[in-house]
Coordinates of C-alpha atoms and ligand atoms in Angstrom, one line a residue:
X46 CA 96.6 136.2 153.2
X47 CA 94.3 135.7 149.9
X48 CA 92.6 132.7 149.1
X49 CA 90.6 134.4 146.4
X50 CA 89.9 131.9 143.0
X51 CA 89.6 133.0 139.5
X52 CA 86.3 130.3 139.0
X53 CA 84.2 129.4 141.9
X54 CA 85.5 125.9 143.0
X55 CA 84.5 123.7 145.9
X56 CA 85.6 125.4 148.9
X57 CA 87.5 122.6 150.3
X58 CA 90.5 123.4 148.3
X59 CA 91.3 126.9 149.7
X60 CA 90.3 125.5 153.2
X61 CA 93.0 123.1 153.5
X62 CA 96.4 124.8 154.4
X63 CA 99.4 123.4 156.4
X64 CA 99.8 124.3 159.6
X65 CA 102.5 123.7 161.8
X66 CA 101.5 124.6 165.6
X67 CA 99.6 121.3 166.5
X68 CA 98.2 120.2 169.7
X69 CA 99.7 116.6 170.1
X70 CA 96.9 114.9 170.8
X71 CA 96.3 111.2 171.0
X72 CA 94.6 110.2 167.3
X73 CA 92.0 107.0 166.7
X74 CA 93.4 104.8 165.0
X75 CA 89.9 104.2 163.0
X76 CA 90.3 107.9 162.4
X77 CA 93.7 108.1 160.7
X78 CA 92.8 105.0 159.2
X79 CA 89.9 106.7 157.1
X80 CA 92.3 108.8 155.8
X81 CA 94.3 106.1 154.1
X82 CA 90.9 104.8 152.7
X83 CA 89.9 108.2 150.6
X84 CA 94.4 107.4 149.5
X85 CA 93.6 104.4 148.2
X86 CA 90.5 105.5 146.3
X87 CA 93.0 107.6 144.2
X88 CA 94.1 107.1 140.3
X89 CA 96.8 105.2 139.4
X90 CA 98.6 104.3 136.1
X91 CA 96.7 100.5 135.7
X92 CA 95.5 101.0 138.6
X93 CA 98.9 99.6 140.0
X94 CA 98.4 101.2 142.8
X95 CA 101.9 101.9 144.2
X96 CA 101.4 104.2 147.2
X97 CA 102.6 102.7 150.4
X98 CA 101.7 103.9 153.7
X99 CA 104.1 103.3 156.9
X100 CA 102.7 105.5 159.9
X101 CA 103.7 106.0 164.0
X102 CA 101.5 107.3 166.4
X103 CA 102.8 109.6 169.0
X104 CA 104.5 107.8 171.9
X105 CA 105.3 105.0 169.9
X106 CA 108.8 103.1 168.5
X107 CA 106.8 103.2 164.7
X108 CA 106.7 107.6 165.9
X109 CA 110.1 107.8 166.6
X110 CA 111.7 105.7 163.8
X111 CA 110.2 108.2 161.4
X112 CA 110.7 111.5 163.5
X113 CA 114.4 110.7 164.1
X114 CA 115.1 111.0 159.9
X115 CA 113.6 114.6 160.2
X116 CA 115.8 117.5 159.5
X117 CA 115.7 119.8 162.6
X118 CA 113.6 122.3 161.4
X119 CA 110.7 120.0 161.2
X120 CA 111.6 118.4 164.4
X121 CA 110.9 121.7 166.2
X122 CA 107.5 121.8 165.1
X123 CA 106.4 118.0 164.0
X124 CA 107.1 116.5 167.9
X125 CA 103.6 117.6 168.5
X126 CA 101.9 115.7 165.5
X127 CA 99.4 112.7 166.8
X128 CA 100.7 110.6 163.8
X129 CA 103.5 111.1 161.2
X130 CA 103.7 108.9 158.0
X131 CA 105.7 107.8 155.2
X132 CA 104.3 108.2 151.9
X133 CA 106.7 105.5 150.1
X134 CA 105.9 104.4 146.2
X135 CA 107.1 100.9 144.6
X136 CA 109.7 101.8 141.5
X137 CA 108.4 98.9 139.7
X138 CA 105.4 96.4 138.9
X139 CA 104.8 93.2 137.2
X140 CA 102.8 94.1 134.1
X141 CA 99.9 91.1 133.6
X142 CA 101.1 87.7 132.4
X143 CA 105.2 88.3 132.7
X144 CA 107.9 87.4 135.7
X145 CA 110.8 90.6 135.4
X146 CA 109.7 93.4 137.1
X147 CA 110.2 96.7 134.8
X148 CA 110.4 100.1 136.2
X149 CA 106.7 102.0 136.9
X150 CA 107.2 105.6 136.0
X151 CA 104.7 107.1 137.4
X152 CA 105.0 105.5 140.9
X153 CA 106.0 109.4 142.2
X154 CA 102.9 111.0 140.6
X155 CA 100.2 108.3 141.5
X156 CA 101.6 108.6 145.4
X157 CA 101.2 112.3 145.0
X158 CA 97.7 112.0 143.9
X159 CA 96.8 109.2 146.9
X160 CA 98.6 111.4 149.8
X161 CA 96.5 114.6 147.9
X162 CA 93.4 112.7 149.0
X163 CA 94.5 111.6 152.7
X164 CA 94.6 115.1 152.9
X165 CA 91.5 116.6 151.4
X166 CA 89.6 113.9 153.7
X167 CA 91.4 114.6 156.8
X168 CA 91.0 118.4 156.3
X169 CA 87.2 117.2 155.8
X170 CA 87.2 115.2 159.1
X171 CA 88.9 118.5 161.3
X172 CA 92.1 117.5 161.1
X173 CA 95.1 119.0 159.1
X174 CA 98.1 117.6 157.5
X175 CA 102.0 119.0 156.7
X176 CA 104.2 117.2 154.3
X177 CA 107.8 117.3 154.9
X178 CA 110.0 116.8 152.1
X179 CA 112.8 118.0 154.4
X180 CA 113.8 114.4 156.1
X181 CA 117.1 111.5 155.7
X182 CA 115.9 109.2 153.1
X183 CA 119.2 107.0 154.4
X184 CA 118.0 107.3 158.1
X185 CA 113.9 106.6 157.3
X186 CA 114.8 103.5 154.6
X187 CA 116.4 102.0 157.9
X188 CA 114.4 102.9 160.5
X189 CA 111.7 101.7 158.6
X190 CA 113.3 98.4 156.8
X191 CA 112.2 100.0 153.7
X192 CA 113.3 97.9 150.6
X193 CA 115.3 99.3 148.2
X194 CA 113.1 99.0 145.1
X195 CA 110.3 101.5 147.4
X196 CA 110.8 105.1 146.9
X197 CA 110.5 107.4 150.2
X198 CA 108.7 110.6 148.8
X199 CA 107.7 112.6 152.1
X200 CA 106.6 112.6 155.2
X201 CA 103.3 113.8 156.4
X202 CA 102.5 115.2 160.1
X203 CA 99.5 114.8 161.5
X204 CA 97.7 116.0 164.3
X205 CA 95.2 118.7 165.2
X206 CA 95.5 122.1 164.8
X207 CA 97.3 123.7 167.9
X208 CA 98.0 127.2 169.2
X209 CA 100.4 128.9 167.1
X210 CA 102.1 130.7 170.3
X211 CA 103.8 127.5 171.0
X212 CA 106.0 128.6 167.6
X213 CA 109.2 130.0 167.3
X214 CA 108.1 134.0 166.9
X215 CA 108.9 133.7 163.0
X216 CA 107.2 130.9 162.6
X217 CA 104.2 132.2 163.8
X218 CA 104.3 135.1 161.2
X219 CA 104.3 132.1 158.9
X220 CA 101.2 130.4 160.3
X221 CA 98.6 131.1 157.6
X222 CA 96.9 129.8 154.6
X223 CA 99.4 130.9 151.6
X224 CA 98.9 132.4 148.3
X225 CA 99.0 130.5 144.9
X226 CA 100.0 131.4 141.5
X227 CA 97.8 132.9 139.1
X228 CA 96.2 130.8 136.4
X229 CA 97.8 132.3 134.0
X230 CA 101.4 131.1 134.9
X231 CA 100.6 127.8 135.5
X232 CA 97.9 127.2 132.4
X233 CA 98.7 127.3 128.6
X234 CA 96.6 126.5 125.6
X235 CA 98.4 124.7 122.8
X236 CA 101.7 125.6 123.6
X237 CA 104.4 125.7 126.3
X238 CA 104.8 129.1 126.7
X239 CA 105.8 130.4 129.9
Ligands
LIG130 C1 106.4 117.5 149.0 C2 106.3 118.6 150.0 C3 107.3 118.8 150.8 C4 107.3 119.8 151.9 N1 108.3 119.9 152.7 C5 108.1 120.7 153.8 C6 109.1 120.7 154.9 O1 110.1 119.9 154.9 N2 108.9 121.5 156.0 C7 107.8 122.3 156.1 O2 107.6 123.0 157.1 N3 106.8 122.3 155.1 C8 107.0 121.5 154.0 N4 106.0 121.5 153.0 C9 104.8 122.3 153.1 C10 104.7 123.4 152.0 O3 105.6 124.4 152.2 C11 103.3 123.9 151.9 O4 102.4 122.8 151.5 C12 103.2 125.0 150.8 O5 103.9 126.1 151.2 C13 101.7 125.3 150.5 O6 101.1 125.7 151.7 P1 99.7 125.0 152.2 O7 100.0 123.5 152.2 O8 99.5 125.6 153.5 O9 98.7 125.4 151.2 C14 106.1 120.5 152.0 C15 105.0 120.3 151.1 C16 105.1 119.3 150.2 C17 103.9 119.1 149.3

């Protein structure tokens, strides 16, 4: 499938791509951990900084806690990730100076720019990523003794990239870099008008 661009870009962008066939591998934990470095490096509203990252490596209690709130689809596929992770954002900070916490809008967004770079650098260290918004937000807030004032966003596979035969047959039609919108439907000048 096309990864053409409309403007030359770096080529990292169109390189990264989700798969889902993965080998299951045994990850270093100094690896995965440099991956949670290039998160942290990310923007946030003053620099609150509310991404929080729980992971499990395969074989492990901290694994199967967050692979048990997994719908069933990504169950088929994600048992063969090295690591999975929760990408979890706190609701609400403690501006400077004052004691009552008030809500941080733009926890969501700031966590979606952190786990944006987790995944650019592991693409960029060989290994590939899958976010999963399909999981039991009830089920992973236990498993994981996740407060309520924490938001659970997604969860993230990770592992690297495995032979696509091991897939269900349809979705190994599915295991490819996909398409994106053209510019033109996502970008407007001086007015909303899509
Ligand atoms: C927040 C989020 C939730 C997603 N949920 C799932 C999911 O539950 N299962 C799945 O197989 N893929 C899931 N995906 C993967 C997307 O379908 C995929 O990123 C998208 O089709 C673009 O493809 P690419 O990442 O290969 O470029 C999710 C991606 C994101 C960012």
């Amino acid at each position: 499938m096309s990864r053409q661009t409309e403007y030359p870009i770096h080529p990292q962008f169109t390189a990264r791509w989700s798969p889902r066939a993965l080998s299951g591998e045994a990850i270093e934990p100094a690896v995965l951990m440099s991956f949670f470095e290039a998160a942290r490096w990310a923007p946030s509203a003053s620099n609150v900084q509310p991404w929080r990252f729980v992971y499990g490596l395969k074989g492990t209690p901290g694994f199967e806690a967050i692979f048990a709130s997994l719908v069933d689809f990504n169950k088929g596929w994600a048992k063969n990730a090295s690591a999975l992770v929760a990408v979890i954002s706190a609701k609400t900070w403690l501006p400077h100076g004052t004691s009552e916490a008030l809500p941080f809008v733009t926890h969501a967004f700031d966590a979606g720019t952190a786990w944006g770079h987790l995944a650019l650098q592991a693409h960029a260290a060989g290994w590939v990523t899958h976010a999963m918004g399909g999981f039991d937000a009830d089920v992973l807030r236990q498993g994981l003794a996740v407060p309520e004032d924490f938001h659970l966003n997604c969860v993230v596979a990770i592992g690297k990239q495995g032979d696509k035969s091991q897939l269900p047959e349809a979705l190994q039609a599915r295991e490819q870099p996909s398409p994106r919108k053209p510019l033109a439907e996502i970008v407007a000048e001086g007015r909303f008008s899509f």
